């Protein structure tokens, strides 16, 4: 880690009133002492961001693009060090942290490219007689100060999802990282603020504030901000949306993503995808496979193939390149997941597979009844639940029978089934013959229902963080 002590507030790094340890989830050792902010610093960050709003909004396109390009270059140069830090502060397996930095690089690079595509267009005003002789066009303007709140599971990537599009759009941004994982975000902020300073732009275009719910509430309820972009649980997201109204709120919330296996599916490919998609990041991903809905004719064969694959999933130290599942973010999360599994079994579900060992490893449940968290809610751990249904129509109905709607996938050899699923599934993304967790950071990513509102991905987030301004001109004769 190579950043100053304290928090990047205003044009410098300021001392925080206290610190808290960032803990390596695998063994409980302390990675570093992280600064913890308070309401006073949150208010100061808001004042600084508002003071540079017009300056940042008027930065030339080449400045915004060059700053983001430099951040990309600095992140790339420190790629391996960022990966090491991510493993330590998140406890995610090394392989997943490598994916996170690569996706972060793509996000920043794409946001830099999108600066050149931020434009409006002309409008034919003479479609009515009253518009004859008028000239019209619209342009995009920054929405104002953005508050970005991120989750613990992909701290660097989620910060990039907030920071890069906001700055590309011309908006100052204040980021509040998750208390468990602030370090990579602080380091990225240091890199970007150095680039801002060298470009002659205000460093307070990007500020980072840590702290508890009172800090978050101070940021999100200030009526002077333009937008809140939040990634986290549905319960917290709903509260932010209510408390922030009428400020625009973008929500990337949870899910219990489903993977459907049709009767004509390639079962080996489906089994591989379930293992890959259910247990990456130790199951701590909003679009990891949680519900597997198999047509009854292939259920037993699918479970057999899963049973053959799961013992090969390496559980243990996340620093080992072979590890695929490691400790969850904290003991409380592990206890919750174990309790949800126990509740499901008590209600009649069966455990088809459970990895041995002290670290919570892959678990497969079968026949979890409706109304239980292991099926209805987001388990956020290495657990999948398999259910059989009579036909594909029933499978699609089961996918939709939830309050969530982020991503879903369908394994099938039929184009008719594929297009039916794309048409009928109530989700933000449908993936055919791959994991629901497949996403590119250039796509319009987001959900429906309780999975959120708005879209991420640089191009689409930039549009979310700008407003259109119409111009109508009547030339003088």
Short mmCIF file of C-alpha atoms in Angstrom, two decimals:
data_model
loop_
_atom_site.label_atom_id
_atom_site.label_comp_id
_atom_site.label_asym_id
_atom_site.label_seq_id
_atom_site.Cartn_x
_atom_site.Cartn_y
_atom_site.Cartn_z
CA UNK A 1 0.00 0.00 0.00
CA UNK A 2 1.34 3.36 -1.01
CA UNK A 3 -0.93 6.18 0.11
CA UNK A 4 -0.79 8.85 2.83
CA UNK A 5 -2.21 8.42 6.31
CA UNK A 6 -5.70 9.70 6.96
CA UNK A 7 -8.54 10.33 4.52
CA UNK A 8 -8.50 12.21 1.20
CA UNK A 9 -10.81 15.12 2.05
CA UNK A 10 -10.66 18.43 0.21
CA UNK A 11 -7.30 19.14 -1.37
CA UNK A 12 -5.25 17.10 1.12
CA UNK A 13 -5.28 14.01 3.33
CA UNK A 14 -6.66 14.78 6.77
CA UNK A 15 -6.36 12.91 10.04
CA UNK A 16 -9.26 10.68 10.99
CA UNK A 17 -10.58 10.77 14.55
CA UNK A 18 -9.92 7.07 15.01
CA UNK A 19 -8.77 3.90 13.29
CA UNK A 20 -9.96 0.30 13.07
CA UNK A 21 -8.15 -2.87 12.04
CA UNK A 22 -8.68 -4.39 8.62
CA UNK A 23 -8.64 -8.13 9.25
CA UNK A 24 -7.52 -10.96 6.96
CA UNK A 25 -10.65 -13.15 7.02
CA UNK A 26 -8.75 -16.41 6.61
CA UNK A 27 -6.77 -16.27 9.86
CA UNK A 28 -7.97 -13.14 11.65
CA UNK A 29 -4.62 -11.36 11.48
CA UNK A 30 -4.51 -7.60 11.11
CA UNK A 31 -3.67 -6.32 7.63
CA UNK A 32 -3.49 -2.63 8.58
CA UNK A 33 -5.11 0.03 10.72
CA UNK A 34 -7.56 1.95 8.55
CA UNK A 35 -8.79 5.51 9.19
CA UNK A 36 -12.38 5.83 10.35
CA UNK A 37 -14.21 9.05 9.55
CA UNK A 38 -17.12 10.74 11.25
CA UNK A 39 -20.06 13.01 10.49
CA UNK A 40 -17.93 16.17 10.69
CA UNK A 41 -15.56 14.86 8.01
CA UNK A 42 -18.52 13.75 5.89
CA UNK A 43 -19.93 17.27 6.01
CA UNK A 44 -16.54 18.71 5.14
CA UNK A 45 -16.29 16.36 2.14
CA UNK A 46 -19.72 17.49 0.95
CA UNK A 47 -18.75 21.15 1.23
CA UNK A 48 -15.52 20.57 -0.68
CA UNK A 49 -17.27 18.61 -3.42
CA UNK A 50 -19.93 21.29 -3.83
CA UNK A 51 -17.28 24.01 -3.98
CA UNK A 52 -15.62 22.38 -7.02
CA UNK A 53 -18.79 21.19 -8.73
CA UNK A 54 -18.72 23.85 -11.44
CA UNK A 55 -14.96 23.55 -11.95
CA UNK A 56 -15.11 19.78 -12.40
CA UNK A 57 -18.16 20.07 -14.64
CA UNK A 58 -16.27 22.43 -16.95
CA UNK A 59 -13.07 20.39 -17.20
CA UNK A 60 -12.29 19.85 -20.89
CA UNK A 61 -12.90 16.39 -22.28
CA UNK A 62 -9.20 15.83 -22.88
CA UNK A 63 -8.42 16.49 -19.20
CA UNK A 64 -11.02 14.02 -17.97
CA UNK A 65 -9.88 11.43 -20.48
CA UNK A 66 -6.19 11.93 -19.71
CA UNK A 67 -6.74 11.63 -15.95
CA UNK A 68 -8.59 8.34 -16.37
CA UNK A 69 -5.99 7.03 -18.81
CA UNK A 70 -3.26 7.79 -16.29
CA UNK A 71 -5.19 6.03 -13.51
CA UNK A 72 -5.49 3.01 -15.78
CA UNK A 73 -1.73 3.04 -16.39
CA UNK A 74 -0.95 3.37 -12.67
CA UNK A 75 -3.33 0.54 -11.76
CA UNK A 76 -1.82 -1.66 -14.43
CA UNK A 77 1.71 -0.97 -13.20
CA UNK A 78 0.70 -1.93 -9.63
CA UNK A 79 -1.57 -4.82 -10.67
CA UNK A 80 0.16 -7.53 -8.67
CA UNK A 81 0.35 -5.39 -5.53
CA UNK A 82 -3.35 -4.58 -5.77
CA UNK A 83 -4.13 -8.28 -6.16
CA UNK A 84 -2.14 -9.08 -3.02
CA UNK A 85 -3.94 -6.37 -1.06
CA UNK A 86 -7.36 -7.52 -2.27
CA UNK A 87 -6.66 -11.07 -1.15
CA UNK A 88 -5.72 -9.84 2.31
CA UNK A 89 -8.58 -7.42 2.93
CA UNK A 90 -11.38 -9.46 1.32
CA UNK A 91 -10.17 -13.02 1.90
CA UNK A 92 -11.23 -13.89 -1.64
CA UNK A 93 -9.19 -16.50 -3.50
CA UNK A 94 -6.26 -15.18 -5.50
CA UNK A 95 -7.85 -16.16 -8.80
CA UNK A 96 -10.91 -14.02 -8.07
CA UNK A 97 -8.83 -11.03 -7.02
CA UNK A 98 -6.94 -11.22 -10.31
CA UNK A 99 -10.26 -11.09 -12.12
CA UNK A 100 -11.27 -8.09 -10.01
CA UNK A 101 -8.24 -6.00 -10.95
CA UNK A 102 -8.62 -6.91 -14.63
CA UNK A 103 -12.27 -5.85 -14.57
CA UNK A 104 -11.28 -2.64 -12.78
CA UNK A 105 -8.77 -1.88 -15.51
CA UNK A 106 -11.42 -2.43 -18.18
CA UNK A 107 -13.88 -0.18 -16.34
CA UNK A 108 -11.43 2.72 -16.07
CA UNK A 109 -10.21 2.30 -19.64
CA UNK A 110 -13.74 2.20 -21.03
CA UNK A 111 -14.82 5.23 -19.02
CA UNK A 112 -11.89 7.17 -20.49
CA UNK A 113 -13.01 6.18 -24.00
CA UNK A 114 -16.61 7.15 -23.29
CA UNK A 115 -15.59 10.74 -22.56
CA UNK A 116 -15.26 11.21 -26.32
CA UNK A 117 -18.81 9.90 -26.84
CA UNK A 118 -20.55 12.18 -24.37
CA UNK A 119 -22.61 14.35 -26.68
CA UNK A 120 -26.14 15.32 -27.65
CA UNK A 121 -27.93 15.67 -30.96
CA UNK A 122 -30.12 17.98 -33.00
CA UNK A 123 -33.90 17.87 -32.84
CA UNK A 124 -36.35 18.65 -35.71
CA UNK A 125 -38.55 21.29 -34.09
CA UNK A 126 -40.53 22.06 -37.25
CA UNK A 127 -42.67 18.93 -36.98
CA UNK A 128 -45.36 21.38 -35.84
CA UNK A 129 -46.09 24.67 -37.63
CA UNK A 130 -45.19 26.58 -34.46
CA UNK A 131 -41.66 25.22 -34.71
CA UNK A 132 -40.99 26.42 -38.25
CA UNK A 133 -37.71 28.29 -38.38
CA UNK A 134 -36.57 27.12 -34.94
CA UNK A 135 -33.30 25.32 -34.34
CA UNK A 136 -33.05 22.79 -31.53
CA UNK A 137 -30.49 20.53 -29.98
CA UNK A 138 -29.78 18.90 -26.64
CA UNK A 139 -26.57 18.36 -24.70
CA UNK A 140 -25.62 16.36 -21.62
CA UNK A 141 -24.65 18.11 -18.40
CA UNK A 142 -23.21 16.62 -15.18
CA UNK A 143 -25.83 15.76 -12.59
CA UNK A 144 -23.73 17.28 -9.79
CA UNK A 145 -22.01 15.79 -6.76
CA UNK A 146 -22.22 11.99 -6.66
CA UNK A 147 -22.09 9.90 -3.48
CA UNK A 148 -20.89 6.33 -4.13
CA UNK A 149 -21.31 3.62 -1.50
CA UNK A 150 -19.67 0.26 -2.17
CA UNK A 151 -19.78 -3.29 -0.83
CA UNK A 152 -17.01 -5.39 0.70
CA UNK A 153 -16.93 -8.22 -1.82
CA UNK A 154 -15.36 -6.38 -4.80
CA UNK A 155 -14.09 -3.17 -3.19
CA UNK A 156 -11.77 -1.95 -5.93
CA UNK A 157 -14.07 -2.83 -8.82
CA UNK A 158 -17.14 -1.36 -7.16
CA UNK A 159 -15.24 1.83 -6.39
CA UNK A 160 -14.19 2.03 -10.03
CA UNK A 161 -17.81 1.54 -11.10
CA UNK A 162 -18.64 4.71 -9.16
CA UNK A 163 -15.52 6.83 -9.65
CA UNK A 164 -14.71 6.39 -13.34
CA UNK A 165 -18.18 7.14 -14.81
CA UNK A 166 -18.78 10.02 -12.38
CA UNK A 167 -15.56 11.78 -13.31
CA UNK A 168 -16.04 11.01 -17.01
CA UNK A 169 -19.43 12.72 -16.74
CA UNK A 170 -17.87 15.76 -15.02
CA UNK A 171 -19.14 15.06 -11.50
CA UNK A 172 -17.19 15.31 -8.24
CA UNK A 173 -17.62 12.10 -6.25
CA UNK A 174 -17.40 11.10 -2.61
CA UNK A 175 -16.90 7.37 -2.07
CA UNK A 176 -17.74 5.53 1.12
CA UNK A 177 -16.20 2.03 1.02
CA UNK A 178 -17.35 -0.85 3.19
CA UNK A 179 -15.79 -0.71 6.68
CA UNK A 180 -14.18 -4.14 6.22
CA UNK A 181 -12.41 -3.29 2.95
CA UNK A 182 -11.33 0.36 2.57
CA UNK A 183 -7.66 -0.09 1.67
CA UNK A 184 -7.71 -0.71 -2.08
CA UNK A 185 -10.17 2.15 -2.55
CA UNK A 186 -7.92 4.53 -0.61
CA UNK A 187 -4.95 3.50 -2.74
CA UNK A 188 -6.86 4.02 -5.97
CA UNK A 189 -7.99 7.43 -4.71
CA UNK A 190 -4.38 8.38 -4.07
CA UNK A 191 -3.44 7.47 -7.65
CA UNK A 192 -6.30 9.44 -9.13
CA UNK A 193 -5.83 12.49 -6.95
CA UNK A 194 -2.17 12.63 -8.02
CA UNK A 195 -3.32 12.52 -11.64
CA UNK A 196 -5.87 15.28 -10.95
CA UNK A 197 -3.23 17.49 -9.35
CA UNK A 198 -0.83 17.03 -12.26
CA UNK A 199 -3.63 17.94 -14.67
CA UNK A 200 -4.39 21.14 -12.78
CA UNK A 201 -7.77 19.81 -11.64
CA UNK A 202 -9.02 19.93 -8.05
CA UNK A 203 -8.09 16.86 -6.04
CA UNK A 204 -11.43 17.12 -4.25
CA UNK A 205 -13.05 15.86 -7.45
CA UNK A 206 -12.53 12.53 -5.66
CA UNK A 207 -12.80 12.13 -1.90
CA UNK A 208 -13.08 9.04 0.28
CA UNK A 209 -14.77 8.93 3.66
CA UNK A 210 -15.06 5.88 5.89
CA UNK A 211 -17.26 5.36 8.92
CA UNK A 212 -20.57 3.96 10.10
CA UNK A 213 -24.21 4.40 9.08
CA UNK A 214 -24.28 7.96 10.45
CA UNK A 215 -21.60 8.94 7.92
CA UNK A 216 -23.58 7.31 5.10
CA UNK A 217 -26.80 9.02 6.17
CA UNK A 218 -25.05 12.40 6.28
CA UNK A 219 -23.86 11.95 2.71
CA UNK A 220 -27.00 10.52 1.16
CA UNK A 221 -29.58 12.83 2.72
CA UNK A 222 -27.92 16.12 1.80
CA UNK A 223 -30.30 17.81 -0.62
CA UNK A 224 -27.44 19.51 -2.46
CA UNK A 225 -26.07 16.34 -4.06
CA UNK A 226 -27.04 15.18 -7.53
CA UNK A 227 -27.11 11.41 -7.19
CA UNK A 228 -26.41 8.45 -4.91
CA UNK A 229 -24.96 5.26 -6.39
CA UNK A 230 -25.22 2.39 -3.91
CA UNK A 231 -24.11 -1.24 -4.05
CA UNK A 232 -25.21 -3.46 -1.20
CA UNK A 233 -28.18 -5.12 0.43
CA UNK A 234 -31.78 -4.52 -0.60
CA UNK A 235 -32.79 -3.44 2.91
CA UNK A 236 -30.14 -0.71 3.09
CA UNK A 237 -30.75 0.34 -0.52
CA UNK A 238 -34.46 0.81 0.10
CA UNK A 239 -33.77 2.93 3.15
CA UNK A 240 -31.33 5.11 1.21
CA UNK A 241 -33.85 5.57 -1.59
CA UNK A 242 -36.55 6.66 0.87
CA UNK A 243 -34.31 8.97 2.87
CA UNK A 244 -32.60 10.53 -0.15
CA UNK A 245 -35.78 11.40 -2.07
CA UNK A 246 -36.11 13.30 -4.34
CA UNK A 247 -32.39 12.92 -5.14
CA UNK A 248 -31.71 10.42 -7.92
CA UNK A 249 -30.65 7.04 -6.51
CA UNK A 250 -28.98 4.21 -8.45
CA UNK A 251 -29.22 0.87 -6.68
CA UNK A 252 -27.26 -2.31 -7.39
CA UNK A 253 -28.70 -4.69 -4.83
CA UNK A 254 -28.86 -8.38 -4.12
CA UNK A 255 -30.20 -11.47 -5.82
CA UNK A 256 -30.69 -15.21 -5.51
CA UNK A 257 -29.69 -15.90 -9.09
CA UNK A 258 -31.12 -18.95 -10.80
CA UNK A 259 -29.60 -21.36 -13.29
CA UNK A 260 -32.13 -23.42 -15.27
CA UNK A 261 -31.19 -26.81 -16.71
CA UNK A 262 -33.55 -27.85 -19.49
CA UNK A 263 -34.15 -31.46 -20.51
CA UNK A 264 -32.03 -31.01 -23.64
CA UNK A 265 -29.12 -29.27 -21.87
CA UNK A 266 -25.48 -30.31 -22.05
CA UNK A 267 -25.28 -31.61 -18.50
CA UNK A 268 -21.49 -31.58 -18.32
CA UNK A 269 -21.43 -27.93 -19.33
CA UNK A 270 -24.23 -27.16 -16.87
CA UNK A 271 -22.46 -28.94 -14.01
CA UNK A 272 -19.21 -27.12 -14.77
CA UNK A 273 -21.07 -23.80 -14.78
CA UNK A 274 -22.82 -24.53 -11.49
CA UNK A 275 -19.52 -25.28 -9.77
CA UNK A 276 -17.79 -22.31 -11.36
CA UNK A 277 -20.68 -19.90 -10.88
CA UNK A 278 -21.81 -21.04 -7.46
CA UNK A 279 -18.53 -20.92 -5.61
CA UNK A 280 -16.37 -18.19 -7.13
CA UNK A 281 -15.54 -15.44 -4.62
CA UNK A 282 -16.61 -18.06 -2.04
CA UNK A 283 -20.19 -17.41 -3.10
CA UNK A 284 -19.99 -13.76 -2.05
CA UNK A 285 -21.21 -12.30 -5.32
CA UNK A 286 -24.65 -10.96 -6.13
CA UNK A 287 -24.86 -12.94 -9.38
CA UNK A 288 -23.34 -16.20 -8.17
CA UNK A 289 -25.49 -19.29 -8.75
CA UNK A 290 -27.77 -19.90 -5.78
CA UNK A 291 -30.89 -21.59 -7.16
CA UNK A 292 -30.51 -24.46 -9.64
CA UNK A 293 -33.83 -25.35 -11.25
CA UNK A 294 -33.60 -28.58 -13.23
CA UNK A 295 -36.23 -30.29 -15.33
CA UNK A 296 -37.06 -33.51 -13.49
CA UNK A 297 -35.84 -35.81 -16.27
CA UNK A 298 -32.23 -34.64 -15.80
CA UNK A 299 -32.16 -33.91 -12.04
CA UNK A 300 -30.50 -37.13 -10.88
CA UNK A 301 -27.91 -37.13 -13.65
CA UNK A 302 -27.08 -33.49 -12.89
CA UNK A 303 -26.62 -34.18 -9.19
CA UNK A 304 -24.36 -37.11 -10.03
CA UNK A 305 -22.18 -34.91 -12.19
CA UNK A 306 -22.04 -32.24 -9.48
CA UNK A 307 -21.05 -34.87 -6.93
CA UNK A 308 -18.14 -35.92 -9.11
CA UNK A 309 -16.86 -32.38 -9.49
CA UNK A 310 -17.24 -30.86 -6.04
CA UNK A 311 -14.48 -32.85 -4.28
CA UNK A 312 -11.99 -31.25 -6.68
CA UNK A 313 -12.86 -27.71 -5.50
CA UNK A 314 -9.92 -26.62 -3.33
CA UNK A 315 -10.93 -24.99 -0.05
CA UNK A 316 -8.38 -23.18 2.08
CA UNK A 317 -5.85 -20.34 2.10
CA UNK A 318 -6.89 -17.68 -0.47
CA UNK A 319 -3.24 -16.87 -1.17
CA UNK A 320 -2.79 -20.32 -2.75
CA UNK A 321 -3.36 -20.12 -6.53
CA UNK A 322 -5.21 -23.46 -6.39
CA UNK A 323 -7.80 -22.28 -3.85
CA UNK A 324 -11.32 -21.67 -5.14
CA UNK A 325 -13.24 -21.24 -1.86
CA UNK A 326 -11.98 -19.59 1.31
CA UNK A 327 -13.28 -17.98 4.49
CA UNK A 328 -16.20 -15.56 4.31
CA UNK A 329 -15.67 -11.92 5.16
CA UNK A 330 -16.21 -12.45 8.91
CA UNK A 331 -17.36 -15.12 11.39
CA UNK A 332 -20.83 -13.57 11.64
CA UNK A 333 -21.40 -14.19 7.93
CA UNK A 334 -20.26 -17.80 8.29
CA UNK A 335 -22.59 -18.33 11.25
CA UNK A 336 -25.52 -16.88 9.32
CA UNK A 337 -24.94 -19.13 6.32
CA UNK A 338 -24.65 -22.22 8.52
CA UNK A 339 -27.87 -21.26 10.28
CA UNK A 340 -29.74 -20.83 6.97
CA UNK A 341 -28.54 -24.29 5.91
CA UNK A 342 -29.63 -25.79 9.23
CA UNK A 343 -33.04 -24.12 8.95
CA UNK A 344 -33.49 -25.57 5.46
CA UNK A 345 -32.61 -29.08 6.63
CA UNK A 346 -34.94 -28.76 9.59
CA UNK A 347 -37.75 -27.82 7.19
CA UNK A 348 -37.20 -30.91 5.02
CA UNK A 349 -34.30 -30.10 2.67
CA UNK A 350 -31.40 -32.52 2.24
CA UNK A 351 -27.67 -31.91 2.04
CA UNK A 352 -26.48 -33.61 -1.13
CA UNK A 353 -22.89 -32.49 -0.61
CA UNK A 354 -20.92 -30.68 2.09
CA UNK A 355 -17.18 -30.12 1.91
CA UNK A 356 -15.25 -31.23 4.97
CA UNK A 357 -12.95 -28.93 6.92
CA UNK A 358 -12.97 -25.93 9.24
CA UNK A 359 -13.47 -23.37 6.46
CA UNK A 360 -17.03 -23.26 5.12
CA UNK A 361 -16.73 -25.00 1.76
CA UNK A 362 -19.17 -25.90 -1.02
CA UNK A 363 -22.61 -27.11 0.05
CA UNK A 364 -25.41 -28.46 -2.16
CA UNK A 365 -28.95 -28.50 -0.79
CA UNK A 366 -31.87 -30.25 -2.45
CA UNK A 367 -35.58 -29.62 -2.19
CA UNK A 368 -35.45 -26.46 -0.08
CA UNK A 369 -39.06 -25.39 0.56
CA UNK A 370 -40.34 -21.96 -0.38
CA UNK A 371 -40.35 -19.42 2.41
CA UNK A 372 -36.85 -20.20 3.68
CA UNK A 373 -33.88 -17.83 3.35
CA UNK A 374 -31.71 -20.48 1.64
CA UNK A 375 -34.12 -20.32 -1.31
CA UNK A 376 -35.89 -16.98 -1.03
CA UNK A 377 -33.06 -14.66 0.03
CA UNK A 378 -29.45 -14.00 -0.97
CA UNK A 379 -27.30 -16.45 0.95
CA UNK A 380 -23.96 -14.81 -0.01
CA UNK A 381 -21.94 -17.93 0.72
CA UNK A 382 -20.81 -21.15 -1.00
CA UNK A 383 -24.26 -22.78 -1.03
CA UNK A 384 -26.46 -23.79 -3.93
CA UNK A 385 -29.97 -25.24 -3.74
CA UNK A 386 -31.23 -27.67 -6.39
CA UNK A 387 -34.91 -28.12 -7.15
CA UNK A 388 -36.62 -30.12 -9.90
CA UNK A 389 -39.68 -29.05 -11.90
CA UNK A 390 -41.73 -30.94 -14.49
CA UNK A 391 -40.94 -28.80 -17.54
CA UNK A 392 -39.26 -25.67 -18.83
CA UNK A 393 -42.41 -23.58 -18.43
CA UNK A 394 -42.45 -24.43 -14.73
CA UNK A 395 -38.74 -23.64 -14.52
CA UNK A 396 -39.18 -20.13 -15.91
CA UNK A 397 -42.08 -19.56 -13.54
CA UNK A 398 -39.89 -20.66 -10.61
CA UNK A 399 -37.13 -18.25 -11.64
CA UNK A 400 -39.61 -15.37 -11.55
CA UNK A 401 -41.21 -16.39 -8.24
CA UNK A 402 -38.90 -14.21 -6.17
CA UNK A 403 -38.63 -10.57 -5.16
CA UNK A 404 -35.24 -10.39 -6.88
CA UNK A 405 -34.39 -10.01 -10.55
CA UNK A 406 -30.71 -9.47 -11.33
CA UNK A 407 -29.39 -12.22 -13.63
CA UNK A 408 -30.49 -15.72 -14.59
CA UNK A 409 -29.16 -18.33 -16.96
CA UNK A 410 -30.64 -21.20 -18.95
CA UNK A 411 -28.83 -24.25 -20.29
CA UNK A 412 -30.56 -25.59 -23.38
CA UNK A 413 -29.90 -26.78 -26.93
CA UNK A 414 -33.10 -25.14 -28.17
CA UNK A 415 -33.17 -21.66 -29.69
CA UNK A 416 -36.90 -21.57 -29.03
CA UNK A 417 -36.29 -22.17 -25.31
CA UNK A 418 -33.52 -19.59 -25.27
CA UNK A 419 -35.64 -16.85 -26.81
CA UNK A 420 -38.62 -17.76 -24.65
CA UNK A 421 -36.43 -17.34 -21.59
CA UNK A 422 -35.08 -14.01 -22.80
CA UNK A 423 -38.65 -12.85 -23.35
CA UNK A 424 -40.18 -14.12 -20.11
CA UNK A 425 -37.56 -13.95 -17.36
CA UNK A 426 -38.01 -10.93 -15.11
CA UNK A 427 -34.34 -10.08 -14.67
CA UNK A 428 -31.82 -7.49 -15.78
CA UNK A 429 -29.78 -10.03 -17.76
CA UNK A 430 -30.40 -13.46 -19.28
CA UNK A 431 -27.42 -15.68 -20.08
CA UNK A 432 -27.80 -18.73 -22.30
CA UNK A 433 -25.44 -21.67 -21.72
CA UNK A 434 -23.17 -19.87 -19.27
CA UNK A 435 -23.23 -18.78 -15.66
CA UNK A 436 -25.59 -16.00 -14.56
CA UNK A 437 -22.48 -14.42 -13.06
CA UNK A 438 -21.05 -13.74 -16.50
CA UNK A 439 -20.82 -10.01 -17.01
CA UNK A 440 -18.70 -7.63 -18.96
CA UNK A 441 -18.06 -4.22 -17.51
CA UNK A 442 -19.09 -2.61 -20.80
CA UNK A 443 -22.65 -3.97 -20.64
CA UNK A 444 -25.70 -2.29 -19.08
CA UNK A 445 -25.58 -4.13 -15.77
CA UNK A 446 -28.36 -3.96 -13.22
CA UNK A 447 -31.58 -5.56 -12.08
CA UNK A 448 -35.32 -5.20 -11.67
CA UNK A 449 -37.66 -5.64 -8.71
CA UNK A 450 -35.69 -5.73 -5.44
CA UNK A 451 -32.40 -6.16 -7.27
CA UNK A 452 -32.16 -2.47 -7.93
CA UNK A 453 -32.70 0.44 -10.27
CA UNK A 454 -30.44 2.07 -12.83
CA UNK A 455 -27.56 0.56 -14.77
CA UNK A 456 -23.80 0.30 -14.33
CA UNK A 457 -21.10 -0.10 -16.95
CA UNK A 458 -19.25 3.09 -17.95
CA UNK A 459 -21.39 4.10 -20.93
CA UNK A 460 -24.66 3.54 -19.13
CA UNK A 461 -23.57 4.90 -15.76
CA UNK A 462 -22.33 8.08 -17.44
CA UNK A 463 -25.79 8.56 -18.93
CA UNK A 464 -27.31 7.98 -15.48
CA UNK A 465 -25.03 10.66 -14.02
CA UNK A 466 -25.84 13.32 -16.58
CA UNK A 467 -28.98 15.25 -17.40
CA UNK A 468 -30.15 16.40 -20.81
CA UNK A 469 -30.47 20.12 -21.47
CA UNK A 470 -32.59 21.23 -24.39
CA UNK A 471 -31.66 24.32 -26.39
CA UNK A 472 -34.20 26.09 -28.64
CA UNK A 473 -33.11 28.97 -30.82
CA UNK A 474 -35.19 31.24 -33.02
CA UNK A 475 -32.72 32.94 -35.32
CA UNK A 476 -33.23 36.64 -35.78
CA UNK A 477 -34.38 37.60 -39.28
#
